[in-house]
Amino acid sequence: MHDPAPESPRLAALRFLERVQERDLARTRKWIADEERDGAEQARGRARRPPPPDWLIEGTTERPPIYVHVGDCPTAGKHTRAVSGDEARRALAGGVDACPHCRPDTALGVLE
């Protein structure tokens, strides 16, 4: 029987490179699958989230209200409570400031 011809150093290097690239490709495919899974989980979470209230009043129960906000205002603080449109109008008429960012007074038709 004949022994196979010895592999050249260049061929050995190319086979090594092939193994490294196959491993890198498998890792990249895993990263892609992980991102797709995470994106799908985030989309399911967003779909299950209840819609924001229409109006918010910012402030604590110990202090007077600070601002009236549109329900999805990104600048609304942590201490907010959902209110009806009528309650938001009453708060604005009673002297609570309108948020300068989301301008609920304009949306509610209550302009000073």
PDB file of N, CA and C in Angstrom:
ATOM      1  N   MET A   1       0.822  -1.179   0.000  1.00  0.00           N
ATOM      2  CA  MET A   1       0.000   0.000   0.000  1.00  0.00           C
ATOM      3  C   MET A   1       0.864   1.239   0.000  1.00  0.00           C
ATOM      4  N   HIS A   2       0.283   2.259  -0.554  1.00  0.00           N
ATOM      5  CA  HIS A   2       0.994   3.525  -0.620  1.00  0.00           C
ATOM      6  C   HIS A   2       0.533   4.423   0.514  1.00  0.00           C
ATOM      7  N   ASP A   3       1.461   5.076   1.131  1.00  0.00           N
ATOM      8  CA  ASP A   3       1.120   6.103   2.115  1.00  0.00           C
ATOM      9  C   ASP A   3       0.717   7.362   1.360  1.00  0.00           C
ATOM     10  N   PRO A   4      -0.285   8.093   1.876  1.00  0.00           N
ATOM     11  CA  PRO A   4      -0.642   9.325   1.178  1.00  0.00           C
ATOM     12  C   PRO A   4       0.535  10.289   1.204  1.00  0.00           C
ATOM     13  N   ALA A   5       0.575  11.116   0.186  1.00  0.00           N
ATOM     14  CA  ALA A   5       1.656  12.097   0.096  1.00  0.00           C
ATOM     15  C   ALA A   5       1.556  13.041   1.289  1.00  0.00           C
ATOM     16  N   PRO A   6       2.681  13.431   1.845  1.00  0.00           N
ATOM     17  CA  PRO A   6       2.648  14.350   2.977  1.00  0.00           C
ATOM     18  C   PRO A   6       2.018  15.682   2.556  1.00  0.00           C
ATOM     19  N   GLU A   7       1.287  16.267   3.500  1.00  0.00           N
ATOM     20  CA  GLU A   7       0.592  17.523   3.237  1.00  0.00           C
ATOM     21  C   GLU A   7       1.604  18.664   3.254  1.00  0.00           C
ATOM     22  N   SER A   8       1.467  19.568   2.326  1.00  0.00           N
ATOM     23  CA  SER A   8       2.392  20.709   2.281  1.00  0.00           C
ATOM     24  C   SER A   8       2.061  21.663   3.428  1.00  0.00           C
ATOM     25  N   PRO A   9       3.025  22.440   3.873  1.00  0.00           N
ATOM     26  CA  PRO A   9       2.754  23.420   4.933  1.00  0.00           C
ATOM     27  C   PRO A   9       1.660  24.412   4.533  1.00  0.00           C
ATOM     28  N   ARG A  10       1.614  24.785   3.281  1.00  0.00           N
ATOM     29  CA  ARG A  10       0.571  25.721   2.834  1.00  0.00           C
ATOM     30  C   ARG A  10      -0.810  25.083   2.942  1.00  0.00           C
ATOM     31  N   LEU A  11      -0.940  23.820   2.513  1.00  0.00           N
ATOM     32  CA  LEU A  11      -2.218  23.126   2.598  1.00  0.00           C
ATOM     33  C   LEU A  11      -2.636  22.949   4.064  1.00  0.00           C
ATOM     34  N   ALA A  12      -1.688  22.646   4.929  1.00  0.00           N
ATOM     35  CA  ALA A  12      -1.997  22.507   6.360  1.00  0.00           C
ATOM     36  C   ALA A  12      -2.497  23.837   6.924  1.00  0.00           C
ATOM     37  N   ALA A  13      -1.876  24.914   6.519  1.00  0.00           N
ATOM     38  CA  ALA A  13      -2.301  26.238   6.989  1.00  0.00           C
ATOM     39  C   ALA A  13      -3.698  26.575   6.475  1.00  0.00           C
ATOM     40  N   LEU A  14      -3.989  26.230   5.236  1.00  0.00           N
ATOM     41  CA  LEU A  14      -5.309  26.489   4.677  1.00  0.00           C
ATOM     42  C   LEU A  14      -6.388  25.655   5.376  1.00  0.00           C
ATOM     43  N   ARG A  15      -6.069  24.404   5.704  1.00  0.00           N
ATOM     44  CA  ARG A  15      -7.041  23.573   6.430  1.00  0.00           C
ATOM     45  C   ARG A  15      -7.286  24.145   7.837  1.00  0.00           C
ATOM     46  N   PHE A  16      -6.237  24.624   8.477  1.00  0.00           N
ATOM     47  CA  PHE A  16      -6.394  25.262   9.791  1.00  0.00           C
ATOM     48  C   PHE A  16      -7.282  26.504   9.674  1.00  0.00           C
ATOM     49  N   LEU A  17      -7.004  27.327   8.662  1.00  0.00           N
ATOM     50  CA  LEU A  17      -7.809  28.531   8.445  1.00  0.00           C
ATOM     51  C   LEU A  17      -9.277  28.169   8.219  1.00  0.00           C
ATOM     52  N   GLU A  18      -9.512  27.098   7.475  1.00  0.00           N
ATOM     53  CA  GLU A  18     -10.881  26.655   7.223  1.00  0.00           C
ATOM     54  C   GLU A  18     -11.586  26.300   8.538  1.00  0.00           C
ATOM     55  N   ARG A  19     -10.903  25.563   9.430  1.00  0.00           N
ATOM     56  CA  ARG A  19     -11.511  25.198  10.725  1.00  0.00           C
ATOM     57  C   ARG A  19     -11.818  26.439  11.557  1.00  0.00           C
ATOM     58  N   VAL A  20     -10.903  27.400  11.555  1.00  0.00           N
ATOM     59  CA  VAL A  20     -11.117  28.635  12.319  1.00  0.00           C
ATOM     60  C   VAL A  20     -12.325  29.389  11.761  1.00  0.00           C
ATOM     61  N   GLN A  21     -12.413  29.496  10.457  1.00  0.00           N
ATOM     62  CA  GLN A  21     -13.525  30.223   9.848  1.00  0.00           C
ATOM     63  C   GLN A  21     -14.857  29.512  10.059  1.00  0.00           C
ATOM     64  N   GLU A  22     -14.854  28.185  10.027  1.00  0.00           N
ATOM     65  CA  GLU A  22     -16.091  27.451  10.302  1.00  0.00           C
ATOM     66  C   GLU A  22     -16.554  27.711  11.735  1.00  0.00           C
ATOM     67  N   ARG A  23     -15.614  27.731  12.681  1.00  0.00           N
ATOM     68  CA  ARG A  23     -15.959  28.017  14.071  1.00  0.00           C
ATOM     69  C   ARG A  23     -16.482  29.447  14.211  1.00  0.00           C
ATOM     70  N   ASP A  24     -15.832  30.396  13.534  1.00  0.00           N
ATOM     71  CA  ASP A  24     -16.285  31.790  13.587  1.00  0.00           C
ATOM     72  C   ASP A  24     -17.677  31.933  12.975  1.00  0.00           C
ATOM     73  N   LEU A  25     -17.929  31.238  11.871  1.00  0.00           N
ATOM     74  CA  LEU A  25     -19.236  31.301  11.231  1.00  0.00           C
ATOM     75  C   LEU A  25     -20.311  30.720  12.149  1.00  0.00           C
ATOM     76  N   ALA A  26     -20.014  29.619  12.819  1.00  0.00           N
ATOM     77  CA  ALA A  26     -20.979  29.028  13.756  1.00  0.00           C
ATOM     78  C   ALA A  26     -21.272  30.001  14.896  1.00  0.00           C
ATOM     79  N   ARG A  27     -20.248  30.661  15.406  1.00  0.00           N
ATOM     80  CA  ARG A  27     -20.444  31.634  16.485  1.00  0.00           C
ATOM     81  C   ARG A  27     -21.281  32.815  15.993  1.00  0.00           C
ATOM     82  N   THR A  28     -21.007  33.307  14.793  1.00  0.00           N
ATOM     83  CA  THR A  28     -21.774  34.421  14.240  1.00  0.00           C
ATOM     84  C   THR A  28     -23.239  34.017  14.041  1.00  0.00           C
ATOM     85  N   ARG A  29     -23.482  32.815  13.564  1.00  0.00           N
ATOM     86  CA  ARG A  29     -24.858  32.345  13.390  1.00  0.00           C
ATOM     87  C   ARG A  29     -25.581  32.238  14.730  1.00  0.00           C
ATOM     88  N   LYS A  30     -24.862  31.838  15.782  1.00  0.00           N
ATOM     89  CA  LYS A  30     -25.463  31.794  17.116  1.00  0.00           C
ATOM     90  C   LYS A  30     -25.820  33.207  17.576  1.00  0.00           C
ATOM     91  N   TRP A  31     -24.942  34.177  17.360  1.00  0.00           N
ATOM     92  CA  TRP A  31     -25.227  35.569  17.730  1.00  0.00           C
ATOM     93  C   TRP A  31     -26.473  36.077  16.992  1.00  0.00           C
ATOM     94  N   ILE A  32     -26.575  35.745  15.710  1.00  0.00           N
ATOM     95  CA  ILE A  32     -27.740  36.163  14.920  1.00  0.00           C
ATOM     96  C   ILE A  32     -29.009  35.545  15.508  1.00  0.00           C
ATOM     97  N   ALA A  33     -28.978  34.264  15.819  1.00  0.00           N
ATOM     98  CA  ALA A  33     -30.147  33.594  16.397  1.00  0.00           C
ATOM     99  C   ALA A  33     -30.510  34.217  17.747  1.00  0.00           C
ATOM    100  N   ASP A  34     -29.506  34.530  18.559  1.00  0.00           N
ATOM    101  CA  ASP A  34     -29.757  35.168  19.859  1.00  0.00           C
ATOM    102  C   ASP A  34     -30.431  36.526  19.670  1.00  0.00           C
ATOM    103  N   GLU A  35     -29.944  37.325  18.729  1.00  0.00           N
ATOM    104  CA  GLU A  35     -30.538  38.648  18.463  1.00  0.00           C
ATOM    105  C   GLU A  35     -31.971  38.519  17.966  1.00  0.00           C
ATOM    106  N   GLU A  36     -32.209  37.557  17.083  1.00  0.00           N
ATOM    107  CA  GLU A  36     -33.567  37.350  16.578  1.00  0.00           C
ATOM    108  C   GLU A  36     -34.509  36.941  17.711  1.00  0.00           C
ATOM    109  N   ARG A  37     -34.037  36.059  18.591  1.00  0.00           N
ATOM    110  CA  ARG A  37     -34.855  35.624  19.721  1.00  0.00           C
ATOM    111  C   ARG A  37     -35.137  36.792  20.664  1.00  0.00           C
ATOM    112  N   ASP A  38     -34.098  37.582  20.981  1.00  0.00           N
ATOM    113  CA  ASP A  38     -34.281  38.732  21.864  1.00  0.00           C
ATOM    114  C   ASP A  38     -35.240  39.750  21.257  1.00  0.00           C
ATOM    115  N   GLY A  39     -35.116  39.989  19.964  1.00  0.00           N
ATOM    116  CA  GLY A  39     -36.014  40.925  19.295  1.00  0.00           C
ATOM    117  C   GLY A  39     -37.455  40.455  19.336  1.00  0.00           C
ATOM    118  N   ALA A  40     -37.663  39.164  19.150  1.00  0.00           N
ATOM    119  CA  ALA A  40     -39.022  38.613  19.199  1.00  0.00           C
ATOM    120  C   ALA A  40     -39.586  38.724  20.617  1.00  0.00           C
ATOM    121  N   GLU A  41     -38.759  38.483  21.635  1.00  0.00           N
ATOM    122  CA  GLU A  41     -39.215  38.613  23.021  1.00  0.00           C
ATOM    123  C   GLU A  41     -39.590  40.057  23.336  1.00  0.00           C
ATOM    124  N   GLN A  42     -38.793  40.997  22.866  1.00  0.00           N
ATOM    125  CA  GLN A  42     -39.094  42.409  23.101  1.00  0.00           C
ATOM    126  C   GLN A  42     -40.385  42.815  22.398  1.00  0.00           C
ATOM    127  N   ALA A  43     -40.594  42.323  21.188  1.00  0.00           N
ATOM    128  CA  ALA A  43     -41.821  42.646  20.452  1.00  0.00           C
ATOM    129  C   ALA A  43     -43.043  42.073  21.178  1.00  0.00           C
ATOM    130  N   ARG A  44     -42.924  40.853  21.706  1.00  0.00           N
ATOM    131  CA  ARG A  44     -44.038  40.276  22.472  1.00  0.00           C
ATOM    132  C   ARG A  44     -44.302  41.110  23.721  1.00  0.00           C
ATOM    133  N   GLY A  45     -43.264  41.569  24.390  1.00  0.00           N
ATOM    134  CA  GLY A  45     -43.431  42.398  25.577  1.00  0.00           C
ATOM    135  C   GLY A  45     -44.119  43.715  25.247  1.00  0.00           C
ATOM    136  N   ARG A  46     -43.719  44.353  24.149  1.00  0.00           N
ATOM    137  CA  ARG A  46     -44.361  45.610  23.742  1.00  0.00           C
ATOM    138  C   ARG A  46     -45.826  45.394  23.405  1.00  0.00           C
ATOM    139  N   ALA A  47     -46.139  44.258  22.764  1.00  0.00           N
ATOM    140  CA  ALA A  47     -47.527  43.979  22.380  1.00  0.00           C
ATOM    141  C   ALA A  47     -48.406  43.742  23.611  1.00  0.00           C
ATOM    142  N   ARG A  48     -47.831  43.204  24.676  1.00  0.00           N
ATOM    143  CA  ARG A  48     -48.606  42.916  25.888  1.00  0.00           C
ATOM    144  C   ARG A  48     -48.732  44.123  26.811  1.00  0.00           C
ATOM    145  N   ARG A  49     -47.911  45.126  26.608  1.00  0.00           N
ATOM    146  CA  ARG A  49     -47.927  46.302  27.471  1.00  0.00           C
ATOM    147  C   ARG A  49     -49.230  47.061  27.295  1.00  0.00           C
ATOM    148  N   PRO A  50     -49.861  47.454  28.399  1.00  0.00           N
ATOM    149  CA  PRO A  50     -51.105  48.213  28.248  1.00  0.00           C
ATOM    150  C   PRO A  50     -50.821  49.581  27.636  1.00  0.00           C
ATOM    151  N   PRO A  51     -51.785  50.155  26.952  1.00  0.00           N
ATOM    152  CA  PRO A  51     -51.557  51.473  26.356  1.00  0.00           C
ATOM    153  C   PRO A  51     -51.401  52.520  27.462  1.00  0.00           C
ATOM    154  N   PRO A  52     -50.674  53.598  27.184  1.00  0.00           N
ATOM    155  CA  PRO A  52     -50.521  54.635  28.208  1.00  0.00           C
ATOM    156  C   PRO A  52     -51.855  55.343  28.434  1.00  0.00           C
ATOM    157  N   PRO A  53     -52.021  55.915  29.621  1.00  0.00           N
ATOM    158  CA  PRO A  53     -53.248  56.675  29.854  1.00  0.00           C
ATOM    159  C   PRO A  53     -53.257  57.917  28.961  1.00  0.00           C
ATOM    160  N   ASP A  54     -54.412  58.522  28.811  1.00  0.00           N
ATOM    161  CA  ASP A  54     -54.499  59.716  27.973  1.00  0.00           C
ATOM    162  C   ASP A  54     -53.841  60.925  28.644  1.00  0.00           C
ATOM    163  N   TRP A  55     -53.995  61.040  29.961  1.00  0.00           N
ATOM    164  CA  TRP A  55     -53.490  62.214  30.678  1.00  0.00           C
ATOM    165  C   TRP A  55     -52.875  61.798  31.998  1.00  0.00           C
ATOM    166  N   LEU A  56     -51.884  62.544  32.442  1.00  0.00           N
ATOM    167  CA  LEU A  56     -51.212  62.280  33.714  1.00  0.00           C
ATOM    168  C   LEU A  56     -51.117  63.573  34.510  1.00  0.00           C
ATOM    169  N   ILE A  57     -51.148  63.424  35.825  1.00  0.00           N
ATOM    170  CA  ILE A  57     -50.796  64.536  36.708  1.00  0.00           C
ATOM    171  C   ILE A  57     -49.574  64.082  37.483  1.00  0.00           C
ATOM    172  N   GLU A  58     -48.547  64.916  37.448  1.00  0.00           N
ATOM    173  CA  GLU A  58     -47.293  64.590  38.126  1.00  0.00           C
ATOM    174  C   GLU A  58     -47.268  65.260  39.489  1.00  0.00           C
ATOM    175  N   GLY A  59     -46.899  64.490  40.484  1.00  0.00           N
ATOM    176  CA  GLY A  59     -46.776  65.004  41.838  1.00  0.00           C
ATOM    177  C   GLY A  59     -47.056  63.906  42.840  1.00  0.00           C
ATOM    178  N   THR A  60     -46.730  64.160  44.096  1.00  0.00           N
ATOM    179  CA  THR A  60     -46.987  63.191  45.150  1.00  0.00           C
ATOM    180  C   THR A  60     -48.237  63.593  45.913  1.00  0.00           C
ATOM    181  N   THR A  61     -48.715  62.700  46.743  1.00  0.00           N
ATOM    182  CA  THR A  61     -49.915  62.995  47.531  1.00  0.00           C
ATOM    183  C   THR A  61     -49.615  64.014  48.627  1.00  0.00           C
ATOM    184  N   GLU A  62     -48.359  64.151  49.016  1.00  0.00           N
ATOM    185  CA  GLU A  62     -47.993  65.097  50.082  1.00  0.00           C
ATOM    186  C   GLU A  62     -47.827  66.532  49.584  1.00  0.00           C
ATOM    187  N   ARG A  63     -47.626  66.700  48.294  1.00  0.00           N
ATOM    188  CA  ARG A  63     -47.364  68.030  47.733  1.00  0.00           C
ATOM    189  C   ARG A  63     -48.345  68.329  46.617  1.00  0.00           C
ATOM    190  N   PRO A  64     -48.518  69.608  46.293  1.00  0.00           N
ATOM    191  CA  PRO A  64     -49.410  69.937  45.169  1.00  0.00           C
ATOM    192  C   PRO A  64     -48.864  69.397  43.842  1.00  0.00           C
ATOM    193  N   PRO A  65     -49.735  69.165  42.888  1.00  0.00           N
ATOM    194  CA  PRO A  65     -49.287  68.674  41.571  1.00  0.00           C
ATOM    195  C   PRO A  65     -48.303  69.640  40.918  1.00  0.00           C
ATOM    196  N   ILE A  66     -47.387  69.064  40.141  1.00  0.00           N
ATOM    197  CA  ILE A  66     -46.353  69.863  39.478  1.00  0.00           C
ATOM    198  C   ILE A  66     -46.766  70.198  38.048  1.00  0.00           C
ATOM    199  N   TYR A  67     -47.108  69.156  37.285  1.00  0.00           N
ATOM    200  CA  TYR A  67     -47.435  69.328  35.871  1.00  0.00           C
ATOM    201  C   TYR A  67     -48.601  68.425  35.487  1.00  0.00           C
ATOM    202  N   VAL A  68     -49.294  68.820  34.444  1.00  0.00           N
ATOM    203  CA  VAL A  68     -50.227  67.951  33.722  1.00  0.00           C
ATOM    204  C   VAL A  68     -49.481  67.527  32.458  1.00  0.00           C
ATOM    205  N   HIS A  69     -49.551  66.239  32.129  1.00  0.00           N
ATOM    206  CA  HIS A  69     -48.853  65.690  30.960  1.00  0.00           C
ATOM    207  C   HIS A  69     -49.828  64.960  30.052  1.00  0.00           C
ATOM    208  N   VAL A  70     -49.483  64.895  28.770  1.00  0.00           N
ATOM    209  CA  VAL A  70     -50.118  63.937  27.870  1.00  0.00           C
ATOM    210  C   VAL A  70     -49.616  62.561  28.319  1.00  0.00           C
ATOM    211  N   GLY A  71     -50.440  61.531  28.215  1.00  0.00           N
ATOM    212  CA  GLY A  71     -50.138  60.228  28.801  1.00  0.00           C
ATOM    213  C   GLY A  71     -48.825  59.599  28.417  1.00  0.00           C
ATOM    214  N   ASP A  72     -48.331  59.823  27.209  1.00  0.00           N
ATOM    215  CA  ASP A  72     -47.085  59.182  26.789  1.00  0.00           C
ATOM    216  C   ASP A  72     -45.892  60.143  26.806  1.00  0.00           C
ATOM    217  N   CYS A  73     -45.984  61.225  27.585  1.00  0.00           N
ATOM    218  CA  CYS A  73     -44.902  62.212  27.638  1.00  0.00           C
ATOM    219  C   CYS A  73     -43.638  61.572  28.211  1.00  0.00           C
ATOM    220  N   PRO A  74     -42.524  61.660  27.491  1.00  0.00           N
ATOM    221  CA  PRO A  74     -41.296  61.041  27.986  1.00  0.00           C
ATOM    222  C   PRO A  74     -40.668  61.792  29.164  1.00  0.00           C
ATOM    223  N   THR A  75     -41.108  63.015  29.438  1.00  0.00           N
ATOM    224  CA  THR A  75     -40.505  63.766  30.536  1.00  0.00           C
ATOM    225  C   THR A  75     -41.311  63.659  31.827  1.00  0.00           C
ATOM    226  N   ALA A  76     -42.413  62.923  31.805  1.00  0.00           N
ATOM    227  CA  ALA A  76     -43.205  62.754  33.025  1.00  0.00           C
ATOM    228  C   ALA A  76     -42.356  62.045  34.071  1.00  0.00           C
ATOM    229  N   GLY A  77     -42.414  62.522  35.287  1.00  0.00           N
ATOM    230  CA  GLY A  77     -41.618  61.937  36.371  1.00  0.00           C
ATOM    231  C   GLY A  77     -42.168  60.610  36.849  1.00  0.00           C
ATOM    232  N   LYS A  78     -41.546  60.085  37.899  1.00  0.00           N
ATOM    233  CA  LYS A  78     -41.953  58.791  38.441  1.00  0.00           C
ATOM    234  C   LYS A  78     -43.277  58.867  39.189  1.00  0.00           C
ATOM    235  N   HIS A  79     -43.562  59.988  39.795  1.00  0.00           N
ATOM    236  CA  HIS A  79     -44.751  60.126  40.628  1.00  0.00           C
ATOM    237  C   HIS A  79     -45.883  60.743  39.820  1.00  0.00           C
ATOM    238  N   THR A  80     -46.547  59.916  39.037  1.00  0.00           N
ATOM    239  CA  THR A  80     -47.657  60.388  38.225  1.00  0.00           C
ATOM    240  C   THR A  80     -48.863  59.505  38.479  1.00  0.00           C
ATOM    241  N   ARG A  81     -50.013  60.022  38.150  1.00  0.00           N
ATOM    242  CA  ARG A  81     -51.237  59.223  38.204  1.00  0.00           C
ATOM    243  C   ARG A  81     -52.072  59.542  36.981  1.00  0.00           C
ATOM    244  N   ALA A  82     -52.766  58.526  36.506  1.00  0.00           N
ATOM    245  CA  ALA A  82     -53.628  58.683  35.335  1.00  0.00           C
ATOM    246  C   ALA A  82     -54.883  59.450  35.735  1.00  0.00           C
ATOM    247  N   VAL A  83     -55.316  60.350  34.877  1.00  0.00           N
ATOM    248  CA  VAL A  83     -56.534  61.122  35.123  1.00  0.00           C
ATOM    249  C   VAL A  83     -57.342  61.207  33.832  1.00  0.00           C
ATOM    250  N   SER A  84     -58.598  61.570  33.986  1.00  0.00           N
ATOM    251  CA  SER A  84     -59.467  61.758  32.826  1.00  0.00           C
ATOM    252  C   SER A  84     -59.173  63.114  32.185  1.00  0.00           C
ATOM    253  N   GLY A  85     -59.696  63.309  31.012  1.00  0.00           N
ATOM    254  CA  GLY A  85     -59.546  64.604  30.344  1.00  0.00           C
ATOM    255  C   GLY A  85     -60.171  65.731  31.148  1.00  0.00           C
ATOM    256  N   ASP A  86     -61.331  65.462  31.752  1.00  0.00           N
ATOM    257  CA  ASP A  86     -61.989  66.491  32.565  1.00  0.00           C
ATOM    258  C   ASP A  86     -61.138  66.867  33.776  1.00  0.00           C
ATOM    259  N   GLU A  87     -60.554  65.857  34.425  1.00  0.00           N
ATOM    260  CA  GLU A  87     -59.714  66.146  35.590  1.00  0.00           C
ATOM    261  C   GLU A  87     -58.455  66.904  35.174  1.00  0.00           C
ATOM    262  N   ALA A  88     -57.899  66.572  34.027  1.00  0.00           N
ATOM    263  CA  ALA A  88     -56.725  67.294  33.531  1.00  0.00           C
ATOM    264  C   ALA A  88     -57.086  68.756  33.244  1.00  0.00           C
ATOM    265  N   ARG A  89     -58.245  68.987  32.633  1.00  0.00           N
ATOM    266  CA  ARG A  89     -58.689  70.368  32.371  1.00  0.00           C
ATOM    267  C   ARG A  89     -58.892  71.142  33.671  1.00  0.00           C
ATOM    268  N   ARG A  90     -59.517  70.495  34.657  1.00  0.00           N
ATOM    269  CA  ARG A  90     -59.722  71.155  35.952  1.00  0.00           C
ATOM    270  C   ARG A  90     -58.388  71.502  36.614  1.00  0.00           C
ATOM    271  N   ALA A  91     -57.424  70.591  36.521  1.00  0.00           N
ATOM    272  CA  ALA A  91     -56.112  70.853  37.118  1.00  0.00           C
ATOM    273  C   ALA A  91     -55.450  72.044  36.430  1.00  0.00           C
ATOM    274  N   LEU A  92     -55.521  72.090  35.102  1.00  0.00           N
ATOM    275  CA  LEU A  92     -54.936  73.221  34.377  1.00  0.00           C
ATOM    276  C   LEU A  92     -55.645  74.523  34.742  1.00  0.00           C
ATOM    277  N   ALA A  93     -56.971  74.475  34.816  1.00  0.00           N
ATOM    278  CA  ALA A  93     -57.739  75.676  35.180  1.00  0.00           C
ATOM    279  C   ALA A  93     -57.464  76.081  36.622  1.00  0.00           C
ATOM    280  N   GLY A  94     -57.116  75.099  37.459  1.00  0.00           N
ATOM    281  CA  GLY A  94     -56.838  75.367  38.864  1.00  0.00           C
ATOM    282  C   GLY A  94     -55.419  75.822  39.135  1.00  0.00           C
ATOM    283  N   GLY A  95     -54.616  75.986  38.103  1.00  0.00           N
ATOM    284  CA  GLY A  95     -53.273  76.532  38.295  1.00  0.00           C
ATOM    285  C   GLY A  95     -52.127  75.559  38.165  1.00  0.00           C
ATOM    286  N   VAL A  96     -52.400  74.286  37.916  1.00  0.00           N
ATOM    287  CA  VAL A  96     -51.298  73.340  37.697  1.00  0.00           C
ATOM    288  C   VAL A  96     -50.699  73.634  36.331  1.00  0.00           C
ATOM    289  N   ASP A  97     -49.394  73.709  36.270  1.00  0.00           N
ATOM    290  CA  ASP A  97     -48.719  74.027  35.013  1.00  0.00           C
ATOM    291  C   ASP A  97     -48.850  72.893  34.001  1.00  0.00           C
ATOM    292  N   ALA A  98     -48.912  73.270  32.737  1.00  0.00           N
ATOM    293  CA  ALA A  98     -48.858  72.297  31.642  1.00  0.00           C
ATOM    294  C   ALA A  98     -47.394  71.980  31.372  1.00  0.00           C
ATOM    295  N   CYS A  99     -47.106  70.728  31.103  1.00  0.00           N
ATOM    296  CA  CYS A  99     -45.738  70.333  30.764  1.00  0.00           C
ATOM    297  C   CYS A  99     -45.299  71.112  29.528  1.00  0.00           C
ATOM    298  N   PRO A 100     -44.139  71.775  29.588  1.00  0.00           N
ATOM    299  CA  PRO A 100     -43.693  72.538  28.421  1.00  0.00           C
ATOM    300  C   PRO A 100     -43.247  71.650  27.253  1.00  0.00           C
ATOM    301  N   HIS A 101     -43.047  70.367  27.521  1.00  0.00           N
ATOM    302  CA  HIS A 101     -42.597  69.457  26.464  1.00  0.00           C
ATOM    303  C   HIS A 101     -43.774  68.921  25.652  1.00  0.00           C
ATOM    304  N   CYS A 102     -44.795  68.369  26.338  1.00  0.00           N
ATOM    305  CA  CYS A 102     -45.886  67.705  25.611  1.00  0.00           C
ATOM    306  C   CYS A 102     -47.112  68.599  25.410  1.00  0.00           C
ATOM    307  N   ARG A 103     -47.178  69.734  26.071  1.00  0.00           N
ATOM    308  CA  ARG A 103     -48.229  70.747  25.919  1.00  0.00           C
ATOM    309  C   ARG A 103     -49.652  70.168  25.975  1.00  0.00           C
ATOM    310  N   PRO A 104     -50.051  69.592  27.116  1.00  0.00           N
ATOM    311  CA  PRO A 104     -51.401  69.050  27.208  1.00  0.00           C
ATOM    312  C   PRO A 104     -52.479  70.116  27.124  1.00  0.00           C
ATOM    313  N   ASP A 105     -52.128  71.364  27.477  1.00  0.00           N
ATOM    314  CA  ASP A 105     -53.122  72.448  27.396  1.00  0.00           C
ATOM    315  C   ASP A 105     -53.567  72.650  25.948  1.00  0.00           C
ATOM    316  N   THR A 106     -52.640  72.534  25.008  1.00  0.00           N
ATOM    317  CA  THR A 106     -52.988  72.661  23.594  1.00  0.00           C
ATOM    318  C   THR A 106     -53.848  71.483  23.149  1.00  0.00           C
ATOM    319  N   ALA A 107     -53.443  70.273  23.548  1.00  0.00           N
ATOM    320  CA  ALA A 107     -54.186  69.072  23.156  1.00  0.00           C
ATOM    321  C   ALA A 107     -55.589  69.077  23.750  1.00  0.00           C
ATOM    322  N   LEU A 108     -55.741  69.649  24.943  1.00  0.00           N
ATOM    323  CA  LEU A 108     -57.056  69.677  25.596  1.00  0.00           C
ATOM    324  C   LEU A 108     -57.876  70.913  25.200  1.00  0.00           C
ATOM    325  N   GLY A 109     -57.264  71.829  24.467  1.00  0.00           N
ATOM    326  CA  GLY A 109     -57.971  73.042  24.073  1.00  0.00           C
ATOM    327  C   GLY A 109     -58.108  74.043  25.210  1.00  0.00           C
ATOM    328  N   VAL A 110     -57.212  73.965  26.195  1.00  0.00           N
ATOM    329  CA  VAL A 110     -57.233  74.876  27.342  1.00  0.00           C
ATOM    330  C   VAL A 110     -56.011  75.781  27.215  1.00  0.00           C
ATOM    331  N   LEU A 111     -56.198  76.944  26.651  1.00  0.00           N
ATOM    332  CA  LEU A 111     -55.079  77.861  26.479  1.00  0.00           C
ATOM    333  C   LEU A 111     -55.304  79.076  27.366  1.00  0.00           C
ATOM    334  N   GLU A 112     -54.215  79.539  27.960  1.00  0.00           N
ATOM    335  CA  GLU A 112     -54.306  80.695  28.859  1.00  0.00           C
ATOM    336  C   GLU A 112     -54.447  81.975  28.097  1.00  0.00           C
TER     337      GLU A 112
END
